[in-house]
Amino acid sequence: MPKFNMVQAINLALKEEMQRDKNVVVLGEDVGVDGGVFRVTEGLLEQFGPERIIDTPLSESVIVGSAIGMAVYGLRPVAEIQFMGFIYPAIDQIFSHAARIRARSHGRYSCPIVVRTPYGGGVKALELHSESTEALFCHMQGIKVVAPSTPYFAKGLLISSIRDPDPVIFLEATRLYRLFREDVPEGEYTIPLGKARIVQEGSEVTVIAWGSMLHRVLQAAGPDAEIIDLMTLNPFDEETIYQSVKKTGRVVIVHEAPKTCGLGAEISASIAEEMILYLKAPIMRVTAYDAVVPLPKLEDYYIPSVDRIKKAIEEVKKY
Amino acid sequence: MPKFNMVQAINLALKEEMQRDKNVVVLGEDVGVDGGVFRVTEGLLEQFGPERIIDTPLSESVIVGSAIGMAVYGLRPVAEIQFMGFIYPAIDQIFSHAARIRARSHGRYSCPIVVRTPYGGGVKALELHSESTEALFCHMQGIKVVAPSTPYFAKGLLISSIRDPDPVIFLEATRLYRLFREDVPEGEYTIPLGKARIVQEGSEVTVIAWGSMLHRVLQAAGPDAEIIDLMTLNPFDEETIYQSVKKTGRVVIVHEAPKTCGLGAEISASIAEEMILYLKAPIMRVTAYDAVVPLPKLEDYYIPSVDRIKKAIEEVKKY
Amino acid sequence: MSIRPIESFTISRLDILDEKGNIDDSLMPPLSDSDIKKIYELLVLSRTFDHTALSLQREGRIGTFPSISGQEASQIGSAFALEKSDWVFPSFREMGVYITLGYPIHMLFLYWAGDERGFRVPDDLNTFPLCVPVGTQIPHAVGTATAAKFRGDKIAVVTYFGDGGTSEGDFHEGFNFAGVFRLPIVFICQNNQWAISVSREKQTASKTLAQKAFAYGFEGIQVDGNDVFSVYKATKEAVEKARGGGGPTFIECFTYRMSDHTTADDATRYRPKEEIELWKERDPLLRLRIFMEKKGLWSEQYAREVEEKSKKVVDEAVRKTETREPLDPKDMFTYTYGTLTSRQIKEMKDL
Amino acid sequence: MSIRPIESFTISRLDILDEKGNIDDSLMPPLSDSDIKKIYELLVLSRTFDHTALSLQREGRIGTFPSISGQEASQIGSAFALEKSDWVFPSFREMGVYITLGYPIHMLFLYWAGDERGFRVPDDLNTFPLCVPVGTQIPHAVGTATAAKFRGDKIAVVTYFGDGGTSEGDFHEGFNFAGVFRLPIVFICQNNQWAISVSREKQTASKTLAQKAFAYGFEGIQVDGNDVFSVYKATKEAVEKARGGGGPTFIECFTYRMSDHTTADDATRYRPKEEIELWKERDPLLRLRIFMEKKGLWSEQYAREVEEKSKKVVDEAVRKTETREPLDPKDMFTYTYGTLTSRQIKEMKDL
Ligand SMILES: Cc1ncc(C[n+]2csc(CCOP(=O)(O)OP(=O)(O)O)c2C)c(N)n1
Ligand SMILES: Cc1ncc(C[n+]2csc(CCOP(=O)(O)OP(=O)(O)O)c2C)c(N)n1
Ligand SMILES: [Mg+2]
Ligand SMILES: [Mg+2]
């Protein structure tokens, strides 16, 4: 089986979906002739032409807004926002429209768009090139949020996202784009949205992460840890988490967004609401700090380190 | 002492601060000749003139963006966004700039702006006129978020917000604008940011709310409940909450935003992290549902009712 | 080495039917007598709807409502030029457009009463629900136009917005996109001189709104927005150009908002009576009536019949709205996602 | 009743110094020989900085870096026309502007090495840190211009952006605001023909960028952006107009990005070599040198001295940057809010 990195796996998913369904179109800044600044859309212009691989002007709001209009007409647009730090000018279109068109039209219209964007740090990038603000999108109802952690799951989750009837924010960890390769089958397979996966079974502590943080968790956690890759951040897989907490009674949640009002808060609160009687220890969150994302020189201090994750796991195991 | 409703109290705060400091200016849509669609800025144009009460074009992004530029030059702009549902086009300026200018310039510049906006439901308004997405702003570091619950506190908190060295999102519950009057002293007084207040002391359960939900809590809670008005949503007053939880061991958090990733999640998670050993019951959240904010016909089903709050309080008291 | 002109533009204004009911024959679009009567009847129907909505609001039977009074020619004249296959993206003040497109009137009342079912657009209509955030419908129209062009469908996409809407970033990004891809789209601005309390002059320093199109490489024109024939002609030509691959057009309908911004507004706070008086004389319905009278297309009796019919239709719609079974609270969950989430299923049990 | 012109515009283009070093005397701005030499020296210094930054990046001593090569005349010519009291809001590619304003070069390197201290702007400079999100600096400049006008300060505010920046909503909202309030501001677009891989033609359908100003009721002009005299003259006149209460001006500097978009980009993927060859001949430094040579202001020896001096200054700056004490991790907390939050105080203990 071919070994692909995440860039190649996502490229393959796009290619196969575009071959399968002529309604799938890609639009964004530099996605065409340049193949995307990370080369995720490389080769697609040559294969599908400028009407399906659309190089747009520098306008995030109309990139998402026009994707909505395309979806309403029956297309399946996959919009690329060049970096998550540049999705903010498009947030109005995402929050006010993509999320609400189904409700507003009482079901006459829906908004099956995917907004792909590289997110997260760890690559010493410029300002606003390392955002990890997934929680904002998880709070806005009507949107789904997905964040794959490996090439294999990236392909399967992207295919599911493209076919999903609702708008999906698809977060691609910049750090993982070329970090490693793994077996990625050619041809169709899907990974269902809304389901987490247990990466490692364990009995002592449940460690929950997604995207690039999952890999730090794998380095930090011992064999007795149950490691959950959340994969879909909203709606997230409560059941898998609760079952694991029942077993372990200890929870550590890891994300690279700042702590306050990060997605870790929701996961922790849900557990505190539903599973408190099973808890043996405080629910710990290992997150970026409550500070503005720093430039490269301080990045390593800001993002959760393997060490900080280890400490938290040891901490909860003391109980 | 004069009795003022919240509209009048905020108007008074603006007037007094503008008299005190000629650097304070107000800008926004219809804030001048119309006195604001809720009349919050009524009379200010006549008193301070069009250079300090600026009727702007219909452009939220430049309303906030230009406020940033004014602040950098030494003014203290108070920008009005007509409804919270229309703050989304300005979110890029708030998140990418207002929140980061101090960090980006390593302290050379700061961004002492206030963005006032009516928020929340309960007045049977049009679509996007009932948003309560405070959690989005609490997650973005570098911004403060304030939500008063009475005229007296609205005046004192707004004065503190105007004088604060950081950008403040000042959320005014539409529902409370004219709901009741109370004593509001003329002349200067401030309510410190970052401090919650205990509205009622109690021993059995801690109920946390802010803005208009506080009033439903007051109707729902019995004399044995300790009721906390959070007032500043970010950074919020952990100490006051923790002290109360130590005493009661039971917590109910109420907000009118959807549950998932609402501010209630952060409060709950913080307690689950720091105070779990004191907890006698699950931490319950009474919130709007995970659904798109409905139009008026279903609004009453969507926003937490006195009844739902009562039920939650009884529920935790069972433990 | 020089300072030399490299580009220049001219913006034109179109006027066909004046306040005295006279027309410029050389510019008059081909409209049959029955077309003209249809248009007249739609103006009356829209005005009847408007008056009824305003009184329902006063009686608390619907919520806040934005009147279209004064803008009927801009709305009906433009919508009348469309084909059933064209797509329409209105702002929030286009009740006259919806009515002209044949949108069920009872559903419009239902929406203004705060019920989402009002904008479950009938499957045979290609229009979007109204759009509350100013200007944000423009990118949607642009996207639909892109999709139609991609599919090779010979349709036009039309979007409406106000003078205030021209100040939003989405106006700019949408117009630029339309220019770059030469999309089959017609942008119709109802310049009613006010954005709540902000006058046209305070909204932008450009002399006309029409000229803004040239910043995006396509044509803009200003038309008398109270003249149904000018609006119809300009729109008809623009949609045909769009369907024929000629690209986008921007039409500024120069009109006036006769009522308050909405029922929640009090326009006397910010605008002079004289202005309203002045515009009263420019009433779109009045001048059409005089024109038809001269042409022998109008009589007192005909007028009475049209009014009575309109009233019947509107009253019937009100009845239908108010006898509708109440909205199921579960719907707020049902229509958030394609399928319910586990959390929503739990929450629904609360209801 | 008619179709008649109601408004028209003309957009002009200014050229003074051509590729052969000849100038149009009638248009030549009043610049002393020493001014011209200063300008030449700033061009060389900026180019030296640029080359050094590119090699530091290759050696991993700084991060991703956007070269200004080809755009020196646009940057230095415009910045040279400013007073110390004027305010400047650059985009991310204005290293030549910063250098002309006297920004400490070692701090620029520090910033590109990923250290916030690099943009702790010295108190005696009225410039903003560079701006990464395209176009978002425009509203800041507009706000500062509003504040300056309100205070009655006779200053001009200048903001820079690229051709791609003209597509963002903030460009539109900022320009419109400036027009409505007749602000003392100068908008300078470096139209370097590319926004990463998107060509100027794909960015917008308008023939010139300059013409976009007319949509907002003020003047736009296109100048040869590789001619330092044209850029200087247009900027000088615009800032004086601004300070004198004449309102905003938009200057399109027609230039070219000779390098890749940034060190992370590979322009050979999307643009033809010939284009670059063509623009090589239009090099801003070359034509200035020929002009100065003709005027007897330039000699091999002078050139050598200027280059050596520039190299010394830049190397010294690199040394200063790289010997700077490391940034304190606590700073990320210290500069998020005016005072630390209780939560931050807890978190700092982790470090
Ligand atoms: C983004 C946004 N900001 C503010 C509002 C509040 N608002 C509703 S209508 C309106 C004025 C619109 O003026 P215009 O575009 O001229 O349309 P008109 O009301 O005149 O039809 C405003 C400010 C809104 N609906 N959306
Ligand atoms: C809002 C936003 N979107 C996307 C980007 C990524 N990006 C950085 S520079 C650039 C192109 C800018 O082109 P232009 O405005 O012409 O300036 P130039 O790079 O040519 O100097 C893009 C797309 C960004 N920085 N900000
Ligand atoms: Mg208007
Ligand atoms: Mg460019």
PDB file of N, CA and C in Angstrom, chain A residues 38 83-85 117-134 171-177 179 210-213 215-216 255-258 288 293-296 298-300 302-304:
ATOM      1  N   PHE A  38       0.810  25.001   0.746  1.00  0.00           N
ATOM      2  CA  PHE A  38       1.371  23.768   1.297  1.00  0.00           C
ATOM      3  C   PHE A  38       1.316  22.630   0.284  1.00  0.00           C
ATOM      4  N   PHE A  83      -4.552  30.079   6.113  1.00  0.00           N
ATOM      5  CA  PHE A  83      -4.144  29.735   7.477  1.00  0.00           C
ATOM      6  C   PHE A  83      -5.312  30.043   8.395  1.00  0.00           C
ATOM      7  N   MET A  84      -5.424  29.317   9.494  1.00  0.00           N
ATOM      8  CA  MET A  84      -6.572  29.527  10.380  1.00  0.00           C
ATOM      9  C   MET A  84      -6.631  30.962  10.900  1.00  0.00           C
ATOM     10  N   GLY A  85      -5.475  31.611  10.997  1.00  0.00           N
ATOM     11  CA  GLY A  85      -5.453  32.998  11.451  1.00  0.00           C
ATOM     12  C   GLY A  85      -6.147  33.950  10.495  1.00  0.00           C
ATOM     13  N   THR A 117      -8.555  24.374   6.511  1.00  0.00           N
ATOM     14  CA  THR A 117      -7.542  25.357   6.861  1.00  0.00           C
ATOM     15  C   THR A 117      -6.444  24.749   7.726  1.00  0.00           C
ATOM     16  N   PRO A 118      -5.189  25.114   7.426  1.00  0.00           N
ATOM     17  CA  PRO A 118      -4.081  24.659   8.265  1.00  0.00           C
ATOM     18  C   PRO A 118      -4.166  25.366   9.626  1.00  0.00           C
ATOM     19  N   TYR A 119      -3.945  24.630  10.695  1.00  0.00           N
ATOM     20  CA  TYR A 119      -4.037  25.259  12.020  1.00  0.00           C
ATOM     21  C   TYR A 119      -2.885  24.782  12.892  1.00  0.00           C
ATOM     22  N   GLY A 120      -2.689  25.509  13.981  1.00  0.00           N
ATOM     23  CA  GLY A 120      -1.774  25.064  15.019  1.00  0.00           C
ATOM     24  C   GLY A 120      -0.324  25.451  14.785  1.00  0.00           C
ATOM     25  N   GLY A 121       0.436  25.256  15.833  1.00  0.00           N
ATOM     26  CA  GLY A 121       1.829  25.713  15.823  1.00  0.00           C
ATOM     27  C   GLY A 121       2.825  24.587  15.646  1.00  0.00           C
ATOM     28  N   GLY A 122       4.031  24.880  16.086  1.00  0.00           N
ATOM     29  CA  GLY A 122       5.077  23.881  16.043  1.00  0.00           C
ATOM     30  C   GLY A 122       5.940  23.953  14.809  1.00  0.00           C
ATOM     31  N   VAL A 123       5.698  24.968  13.965  1.00  0.00           N
ATOM     32  CA  VAL A 123       6.543  25.073  12.772  1.00  0.00           C
ATOM     33  C   VAL A 123       7.243  26.426  12.688  1.00  0.00           C
ATOM     34  N   LYS A 124       7.243  27.155  13.813  1.00  0.00           N
ATOM     35  CA  LYS A 124       7.980  28.431  13.856  1.00  0.00           C
ATOM     36  C   LYS A 124       7.549  29.362  12.721  1.00  0.00           C
ATOM     37  N   ALA A 125       6.262  29.591  12.662  1.00  0.00           N
ATOM     38  CA  ALA A 125       5.730  30.410  11.566  1.00  0.00           C
ATOM     39  C   ALA A 125       5.559  31.867  12.001  1.00  0.00           C
ATOM     40  N   LEU A 126       5.085  32.678  11.061  1.00  0.00           N
ATOM     41  CA  LEU A 126       4.854  34.094  11.326  1.00  0.00           C
ATOM     42  C   LEU A 126       3.623  34.275  12.217  1.00  0.00           C
ATOM     43  N   GLU A 127       3.403  35.530  12.625  1.00  0.00           N
ATOM     44  CA  GLU A 127       2.239  35.824  13.444  1.00  0.00           C
ATOM     45  C   GLU A 127       0.953  35.397  12.719  1.00  0.00           C
ATOM     46  N   LEU A 128      -0.005  34.902  13.486  1.00  0.00           N
ATOM     47  CA  LEU A 128      -1.312  34.468  12.973  1.00  0.00           C
ATOM     48  C   LEU A 128      -1.249  33.249  12.050  1.00  0.00           C
ATOM     49  N   HIS A 129      -0.095  32.611  11.991  1.00  0.00           N
ATOM     50  CA  HIS A 129       0.047  31.391  11.195  1.00  0.00           C
ATOM     51  C   HIS A 129       0.020  30.147  12.088  1.00  0.00           C
ATOM     52  N   SER A 130      -0.259  30.324  13.383  1.00  0.00           N
ATOM     53  CA  SER A 130      -0.236  29.185  14.313  1.00  0.00           C
ATOM     54  C   SER A 130      -1.485  29.129  15.178  1.00  0.00           C
ATOM     55  N   GLU A 131      -2.596  29.698  14.704  1.00  0.00           N
ATOM     56  CA  GLU A 131      -3.817  29.735  15.503  1.00  0.00           C
ATOM     57  C   GLU A 131      -4.400  28.340  15.711  1.00  0.00           C
ATOM     58  N   SER A 132      -5.033  28.174  16.858  1.00  0.00           N
ATOM     59  CA  SER A 132      -5.727  26.923  17.142  1.00  0.00           C
ATOM     60  C   SER A 132      -7.024  27.268  17.884  1.00  0.00           C
ATOM     61  N   THR A 133      -7.918  27.920  17.178  1.00  0.00           N
ATOM     62  CA  THR A 133      -9.130  28.444  17.822  1.00  0.00           C
ATOM     63  C   THR A 133     -10.364  27.607  17.478  1.00  0.00           C
ATOM     64  N   GLU A 134     -10.170  26.285  17.486  1.00  0.00           N
ATOM     65  CA  GLU A 134     -11.278  25.376  17.172  1.00  0.00           C
ATOM     66  C   GLU A 134     -12.490  25.591  18.072  1.00  0.00           C
ATOM     67  N   LEU A 171      -9.799  21.070  10.047  1.00  0.00           N
ATOM     68  CA  LEU A 171      -8.550  21.641  10.547  1.00  0.00           C
ATOM     69  C   LEU A 171      -7.374  20.708  10.313  1.00  0.00           C
ATOM     70  N   GLU A 172      -6.417  21.199   9.545  1.00  0.00           N
ATOM     71  CA  GLU A 172      -5.242  20.395   9.199  1.00  0.00           C
ATOM     72  C   GLU A 172      -4.029  20.926   9.955  1.00  0.00           C
ATOM     73  N   ALA A 173      -3.495  20.116  10.849  1.00  0.00           N
ATOM     74  CA  ALA A 173      -2.361  20.565  11.661  1.00  0.00           C
ATOM     75  C   ALA A 173      -1.131  20.769  10.771  1.00  0.00           C
ATOM     76  N   THR A 174      -0.730  22.018  10.638  1.00  0.00           N
ATOM     77  CA  THR A 174       0.449  22.345   9.830  1.00  0.00           C
ATOM     78  C   THR A 174       1.633  21.471  10.224  1.00  0.00           C
ATOM     79  N   ARG A 175       1.738  21.267  11.518  1.00  0.00           N
ATOM     80  CA  ARG A 175       2.851  20.485  12.068  1.00  0.00           C
ATOM     81  C   ARG A 175       2.869  19.057  11.523  1.00  0.00           C
ATOM     82  N   LEU A 176       1.711  18.543  11.171  1.00  0.00           N
ATOM     83  CA  LEU A 176       1.628  17.130  10.748  1.00  0.00           C
ATOM     84  C   LEU A 176       1.726  16.950   9.239  1.00  0.00           C
ATOM     85  N   TYR A 177       1.606  18.048   8.495  1.00  0.00           N
ATOM     86  CA  TYR A 177       1.545  17.938   7.040  1.00  0.00           C
ATOM     87  C   TYR A 177       2.596  16.998   6.456  1.00  0.00           C
ATOM     88  N   LEU A 179       5.110  15.519   8.584  1.00  0.00           N
ATOM     89  CA  LEU A 179       5.859  14.951   9.705  1.00  0.00           C
ATOM     90  C   LEU A 179       6.142  13.464   9.508  1.00  0.00           C
ATOM     91  N   TRP A 210      -6.292  15.694  20.096  1.00  0.00           N
ATOM     92  CA  TRP A 210      -6.619  15.648  18.663  1.00  0.00           C
ATOM     93  C   TRP A 210      -5.501  16.351  17.897  1.00  0.00           C
ATOM     94  N   GLY A 211      -5.532  16.203  16.590  1.00  0.00           N
ATOM     95  CA  GLY A 211      -4.532  16.882  15.759  1.00  0.00           C
ATOM     96  C   GLY A 211      -3.119  16.575  16.212  1.00  0.00           C
ATOM     97  N   SER A 212      -2.282  17.597  16.187  1.00  0.00           N
ATOM     98  CA  SER A 212      -0.860  17.334  16.450  1.00  0.00           C
ATOM     99  C   SER A 212      -0.589  17.019  17.915  1.00  0.00           C
ATOM    100  N   MET A 213      -1.460  17.483  18.803  1.00  0.00           N
ATOM    101  CA  MET A 213      -1.226  17.195  20.226  1.00  0.00           C
ATOM    102  C   MET A 213      -1.290  15.693  20.510  1.00  0.00           C
ATOM    103  N   HIS A 215       0.126  13.392  19.076  1.00  0.00           N
ATOM    104  CA  HIS A 215       1.455  12.782  18.966  1.00  0.00           C
ATOM    105  C   HIS A 215       2.314  13.084  20.178  1.00  0.00           C
ATOM    106  N   ARG A 216       2.104  14.237  20.796  1.00  0.00           N
ATOM    107  CA  ARG A 216       2.842  14.505  22.034  1.00  0.00           C
ATOM    108  C   ARG A 216       2.301  13.623  23.149  1.00  0.00           C
ATOM    109  N   HIS A 255      -4.762  20.245  24.667  1.00  0.00           N
ATOM    110  CA  HIS A 255      -4.922  20.976  23.398  1.00  0.00           C
ATOM    111  C   HIS A 255      -3.970  22.155  23.339  1.00  0.00           C
ATOM    112  N   GLU A 256      -3.743  22.632  22.139  1.00  0.00           N
ATOM    113  CA  GLU A 256      -2.756  23.704  21.979  1.00  0.00           C
ATOM    114  C   GLU A 256      -3.389  25.082  21.931  1.00  0.00           C
ATOM    115  N   ALA A 257      -4.693  25.144  22.123  1.00  0.00           N
ATOM    116  CA  ALA A 257      -5.350  26.446  22.272  1.00  0.00           C
ATOM    117  C   ALA A 257      -5.167  26.898  23.716  1.00  0.00           C
ATOM    118  N   PRO A 258      -5.308  28.202  23.961  1.00  0.00           N
ATOM    119  CA  PRO A 258      -5.245  28.663  25.355  1.00  0.00           C
ATOM    120  C   PRO A 258      -6.294  27.947  26.195  1.00  0.00           C
ATOM    121  N   ALA A 288      -2.221  25.350  25.864  1.00  0.00           N
ATOM    122  CA  ALA A 288      -1.396  26.541  25.737  1.00  0.00           C
ATOM    123  C   ALA A 288      -1.807  27.479  26.861  1.00  0.00           C
ATOM    124  N   VAL A 293      -0.744  34.192  21.285  1.00  0.00           N
ATOM    125  CA  VAL A 293       0.188  33.265  20.639  1.00  0.00           C
ATOM    126  C   VAL A 293       1.504  34.002  20.347  1.00  0.00           C
ATOM    127  N   PRO A 294       2.618  33.541  20.912  1.00  0.00           N
ATOM    128  CA  PRO A 294       3.879  34.270  20.702  1.00  0.00           C
ATOM    129  C   PRO A 294       4.517  33.955  19.351  1.00  0.00           C
ATOM    130  N   LEU A 295       5.485  34.758  18.982  1.00  0.00           N
ATOM    131  CA  LEU A 295       6.274  34.495  17.775  1.00  0.00           C
ATOM    132  C   LEU A 295       7.185  33.295  18.052  1.00  0.00           C
ATOM    133  N   PRO A 296       7.858  32.784  17.005  1.00  0.00           N
ATOM    134  CA  PRO A 296       8.646  31.540  17.133  1.00  0.00           C
ATOM    135  C   PRO A 296       9.543  31.407  18.352  1.00  0.00           C
ATOM    136  N   LEU A 298       9.309  32.045  21.363  1.00  0.00           N
ATOM    137  CA  LEU A 298       8.694  31.551  22.600  1.00  0.00           C
ATOM    138  C   LEU A 298       7.683  30.435  22.353  1.00  0.00           C
ATOM    139  N   GLU A 299       7.558  30.037  21.103  1.00  0.00           N
ATOM    140  CA  GLU A 299       6.522  29.059  20.780  1.00  0.00           C
ATOM    141  C   GLU A 299       6.625  27.792  21.625  1.00  0.00           C
ATOM    142  N   ASP A 300       7.850  27.294  21.800  1.00  0.00           N
ATOM    143  CA  ASP A 300       8.006  26.038  22.538  1.00  0.00           C
ATOM    144  C   ASP A 300       7.603  26.157  24.010  1.00  0.00           C
ATOM    145  N   TYR A 302       5.057  27.951  24.874  1.00  0.00           N
ATOM    146  CA  TYR A 302       3.609  28.228  24.841  1.00  0.00           C
ATOM    147  C   TYR A 302       2.786  26.952  24.642  1.00  0.00           C
ATOM    148  N   ILE A 303       3.193  26.161  23.686  1.00  0.00           N
ATOM    149  CA  ILE A 303       2.439  24.945  23.348  1.00  0.00           C
ATOM    150  C   ILE A 303       2.766  23.834  24.345  1.00  0.00           C
ATOM    151  N   PRO A 304       1.764  23.042  24.739  1.00  0.00           N
ATOM    152  CA  PRO A 304       2.018  21.959  25.707  1.00  0.00           C
ATOM    153  C   PRO A 304       3.183  21.072  25.266  1.00  0.00           C
TER     154      PRO A 304
END
